[in-house]
CSV table of C-alpha atoms in Angstrom, one decimal:
chain,number,residue,atom,x,y,z
A,1,LEU,CA,223.2,43.7,-9.5
A,2,TRP,CA,226.4,41.8,-8.7
A,3,GLN,CA,225.9,38.3,-7.3
A,4,GLY,CA,228.4,36.1,-5.5
A,5,PRO,CA,228.1,32.3,-5.7
A,6,SER,CA,227.1,30.4,-2.6
A,7,LEU,CA,229.0,27.4,-1.6
A,8,GLY,CA,226.0,26.0,0.3
A,9,TYR,CA,222.3,26.3,0.6
A,10,ALA,CA,221.2,28.2,3.7
A,11,PRO,CA,217.5,28.8,3.8
A,12,ALA,CA,215.9,31.2,6.2
A,13,ARG,CA,213.1,29.6,8.2
A,14,GLU,CA,210.4,31.4,10.1
A,15,LYS,CA,209.7,28.3,12.1
A,16,MET,CA,211.8,25.3,12.9
A,17,ASP,CA,209.4,22.5,12.3
A,18,ARG,CA,209.7,18.8,11.4
A,19,ARG,CA,210.3,19.6,7.7
A,20,PHE,CA,213.6,21.4,8.5
A,21,LYS,CA,216.7,19.2,8.7
A,22,PHE,CA,220.2,20.5,9.2
A,23,ASP,CA,221.3,17.9,6.6
A,24,TYR,CA,219.6,20.0,3.9
A,25,ILE,CA,222.1,22.8,4.4
A,26,GLU,CA,225.3,20.8,4.7
A,27,ALA,CA,227.6,21.3,1.7
A,28,PRO,CA,230.3,18.7,0.8
A,29,PRO,CA,233.6,19.6,2.6
A,30,ALA,CA,235.6,19.1,-0.6
A,31,ARG,CA,233.8,22.2,-2.0
A,32,PHE,CA,235.4,24.4,0.6
A,33,VAL,CA,239.0,23.2,0.2
A,34,PRO,CA,240.0,25.5,-2.7
A,35,VAL,CA,238.1,28.4,-1.0
A,36,ALA,CA,239.8,27.8,2.3
A,37,ARG,CA,243.2,27.6,0.8
A,38,GLU,CA,242.7,30.9,-1.2
A,39,ILE,CA,241.4,32.6,1.9
A,40,ALA,CA,244.4,31.4,3.9
A,41,ARG,CA,246.8,32.5,1.2
A,42,ARG,CA,245.3,36.0,1.0
A,43,ALA,CA,245.2,36.4,4.8
A,44,ALA,CA,248.9,35.4,5.0
A,45,SER,CA,250.0,37.9,2.4
A,46,ALA,CA,247.8,40.7,4.0
A,47,SER,CA,249.0,40.1,7.5
A,48,GLY,CA,252.3,41.9,6.9
A,49,GLY,CA,254.1,39.5,9.2
A,50,ALA,CA,252.0,40.4,12.2
A,51,THR,CA,251.7,37.6,14.7
A,52,GLY,CA,249.0,36.9,17.2
A,53,PRO,CA,248.5,34.7,20.2
A,54,GLU,CA,248.6,30.9,20.0
A,55,ARG,CA,245.6,30.5,22.3
A,56,VAL,CA,242.5,32.5,21.6
A,57,PHE,CA,239.1,32.5,23.3
A,58,LEU,CA,236.5,34.2,21.0
A,59,ALA,CA,234.2,35.6,23.6
A,60,ARG,CA,230.5,36.3,22.9
A,61,LYS,CA,228.6,39.4,24.2
A,62,ARG,CA,225.7,38.7,26.6
A,63,SER,CA,223.1,40.0,24.1
A,64,GLY,CA,221.4,37.9,21.6
A,65,TRP,CA,220.6,34.2,21.8
A,66,ARG,CA,222.6,31.1,22.7
A,67,LYS,CA,224.0,32.7,25.8
A,68,LEU,CA,226.7,30.8,27.7
A,69,VAL,CA,225.1,31.7,31.1
A,70,ASN,CA,228.4,31.2,33.0
A,71,HIS,CA,230.6,32.9,30.5
A,72,PRO,CA,232.7,34.8,33.1
A,73,GLU,CA,233.8,31.6,34.8
A,74,ILE,CA,234.5,29.8,31.5
A,75,ALA,CA,236.5,32.7,30.1
A,76,ALA,CA,238.5,32.9,33.3
A,77,ALA,CA,239.3,29.2,33.2
A,78,ALA,CA,240.6,29.7,29.6
A,79,GLU,CA,242.5,32.8,30.6
A,80,ALA,CA,244.2,30.9,33.5
A,81,ARG,CA,245.5,28.5,30.8
A,82,GLY,CA,247.0,31.2,28.7
A,83,PHE,CA,244.1,32.0,26.4
A,84,PHE,CA,243.7,35.6,25.1
A,85,VAL,CA,240.1,36.4,25.7
A,86,ILE,CA,238.7,38.8,23.0
A,87,TYR,CA,235.4,40.0,21.7
A,88,PRO,CA,236.0,39.8,17.9
A,89,GLY,CA,233.3,42.4,17.2
A,90,ASP,CA,235.4,45.0,19.0
A,91,LEU,CA,238.2,44.6,16.3
A,92,ASP,CA,238.3,45.8,12.8
A,93,PHE,CA,238.5,43.1,10.1
A,94,PRO,CA,242.3,43.1,9.6
A,95,ALA,CA,242.8,42.7,13.3
A,96,GLN,CA,240.3,39.8,13.4
A,97,VAL,CA,242.2,38.1,10.6
A,98,ASN,CA,245.6,38.6,12.3
A,99,LEU,CA,244.2,37.5,15.6
A,100,LEU,CA,243.8,33.9,14.3
A,101,ARG,CA,246.6,33.6,11.8
A,102,HIS,CA,248.9,32.1,14.3
A,103,ALA,CA,246.4,30.5,16.7
A,104,ARG,CA,246.9,26.8,17.5
A,105,PHE,CA,244.0,26.6,19.9
A,106,ILE,CA,240.8,28.4,19.6
A,107,VAL,CA,237.8,28.2,21.9
A,108,ALA,CA,234.5,29.8,21.0
A,109,PRO,CA,230.9,29.6,22.0
A,110,GLU,CA,228.8,28.6,19.0
A,111,GLY,CA,228.1,31.7,16.8
A,112,SER,CA,229.3,33.7,13.9
A,113,SER,CA,232.8,34.3,15.2
A,114,ILE,CA,233.7,30.7,14.4
A,115,SER,CA,233.8,31.7,10.7
A,116,LEU,CA,237.0,33.6,11.6
A,117,THR,CA,238.7,30.2,11.9
A,118,TYR,CA,239.0,30.3,8.1
A,119,PHE,CA,242.0,32.4,8.8
A,120,ALA,CA,243.6,30.0,11.3
A,121,ARG,CA,246.6,28.1,10.2
A,122,ALA,CA,246.2,24.5,9.0
A,123,GLY,CA,246.4,22.1,12.0
A,124,ALA,CA,244.7,24.6,14.4
A,125,LYS,CA,242.3,23.1,16.9
A,126,LEU,CA,238.9,24.6,17.6
A,127,CYS,CA,236.7,23.8,20.6
A,128,ILE,CA,233.1,25.0,20.1
A,129,LEU,CA,231.1,25.4,23.3
A,130,ASN,CA,227.4,24.7,22.8
A,131,HIS,CA,224.3,23.1,24.4
A,132,THR,CA,223.3,19.5,23.7
A,133,LEU,CA,221.6,20.3,20.4
A,134,VAL,CA,224.7,19.9,18.2
A,135,GLU,CA,223.1,19.7,14.7
A,136,ALA,CA,224.1,23.3,13.9
A,137,PRO,CA,227.7,23.4,15.1
A,138,ILE,CA,228.4,20.1,13.4
A,139,SER,CA,228.0,22.0,10.1
A,140,TYR,CA,231.3,23.8,10.8
A,141,ASN,CA,233.0,20.6,9.8
A,142,CYS,CA,231.9,21.3,6.2
A,143,PHE,CA,234.1,24.3,5.7
A,144,LEU,CA,236.7,24.0,8.4
A,145,SER,CA,237.9,20.5,7.4
A,146,GLY,CA,238.9,22.2,4.1
A,147,ALA,CA,240.9,24.7,6.1
A,148,GLY,CA,242.6,22.0,8.0
A,149,VAL,CA,241.1,22.9,11.4
A,150,GLU,CA,240.2,20.1,13.8
A,151,VAL,CA,236.8,20.7,15.4
A,152,THR,CA,235.7,19.5,18.9
A,153,ILE,CA,232.3,20.3,20.4
A,154,LEU,CA,232.0,20.6,24.2
A,155,THR,CA,228.4,20.6,25.3
A,156,GLY,CA,226.5,21.6,28.4
A,157,PRO,CA,222.9,21.5,29.6
A,158,ILE,CA,220.3,23.8,28.3
A,159,LYS,CA,219.3,26.4,31.0
A,160,ARG,CA,216.7,28.4,29.1
A,161,ASN,CA,214.8,27.2,26.0
A,162,HIS,CA,214.0,29.4,23.1
A,163,PRO,CA,210.3,29.2,22.3
A,164,GLU,CA,210.6,29.0,18.5
A,165,PHE,CA,214.2,28.0,17.7
A,166,PRO,CA,215.5,25.2,19.9
A,167,HIS,CA,219.1,25.7,18.7
A,168,ARG,CA,219.1,29.2,20.2
A,169,ALA,CA,218.7,28.0,23.8
A,170,ASP,CA,220.9,29.4,26.6
A,171,TYR,CA,223.3,26.8,28.2
A,172,GLN,CA,226.0,26.3,30.8
A,173,ILE,CA,229.3,24.6,30.5
A,174,ASP,CA,230.6,22.8,33.6
A,175,GLU,CA,233.7,24.8,34.7
A,176,LYS,CA,235.5,21.8,36.2
A,177,ARG,CA,234.9,19.7,33.1
A,178,PHE,CA,236.0,22.5,30.8
A,179,GLY,CA,239.2,23.0,32.8
A,180,GLU,CA,240.0,19.2,32.6
A,181,PHE,CA,239.2,19.2,28.9
A,182,LEU,CA,241.6,22.1,28.3
A,183,ASP,CA,244.3,20.5,30.3
A,184,ARG,CA,244.2,17.4,28.1
A,185,TRP,CA,243.5,19.2,24.8
A,186,LEU,CA,246.4,21.6,25.1
A,187,VAL,CA,249.0,18.7,25.4
A,188,GLU,CA,247.6,16.4,22.7
C-alpha cells in the first residue's frame, strides 16, 4: 500500500469528551510553509493563465452539520458587495483551484471548502463564519499562515446544539454586523 505523510495528527473521536483538546491536533505553522509554497507553484502553472474573481463567497449546502441558518441573507449581503457566491462542490477540481488563484477576499462558513484557500495568492484575506466555539477554525492558522493568507473569524450565536459534537452546532451571523464588517474589511 502507498502511504502519504501527514503534516499533522488528526484523530477520529467517537465522542468529544474532556480528554479531547484541539491543541493536540495543531501542527506548527512552519511545517506547512514549504507545502503551501509548492501547492501554490503547481496551481499557478496548472491554471493556464485563467483568472477568477477577486471576491469569493464559498457557500455551503444546507445539508450536514454546522448550518449557517440565515445563509441566504448572508450570501446576499456578500453578493451586494461584489462577491461571487459559489458552491465549490459543484465545480471540478481544476475549476476550484482557478476560482481562488486570484481571490483577494474570501468568505466561507467553517468547513472543508476552506482548504481550497491553499490555492489563494499570498496576501489574500479569509473570513471564516462560525459559531462562538472557535477552537476548530483557529486551527486553519496552522496551514494558512504558511500560504500567506490572513484569517479572520466572525462569530454568531449558536441556534441549535449538536448533542454529541458541540463544534457541529448550527449558528446565525448577524446580517447588519456582517455587512459592516465587510465594508471595513474590503478597504483595509
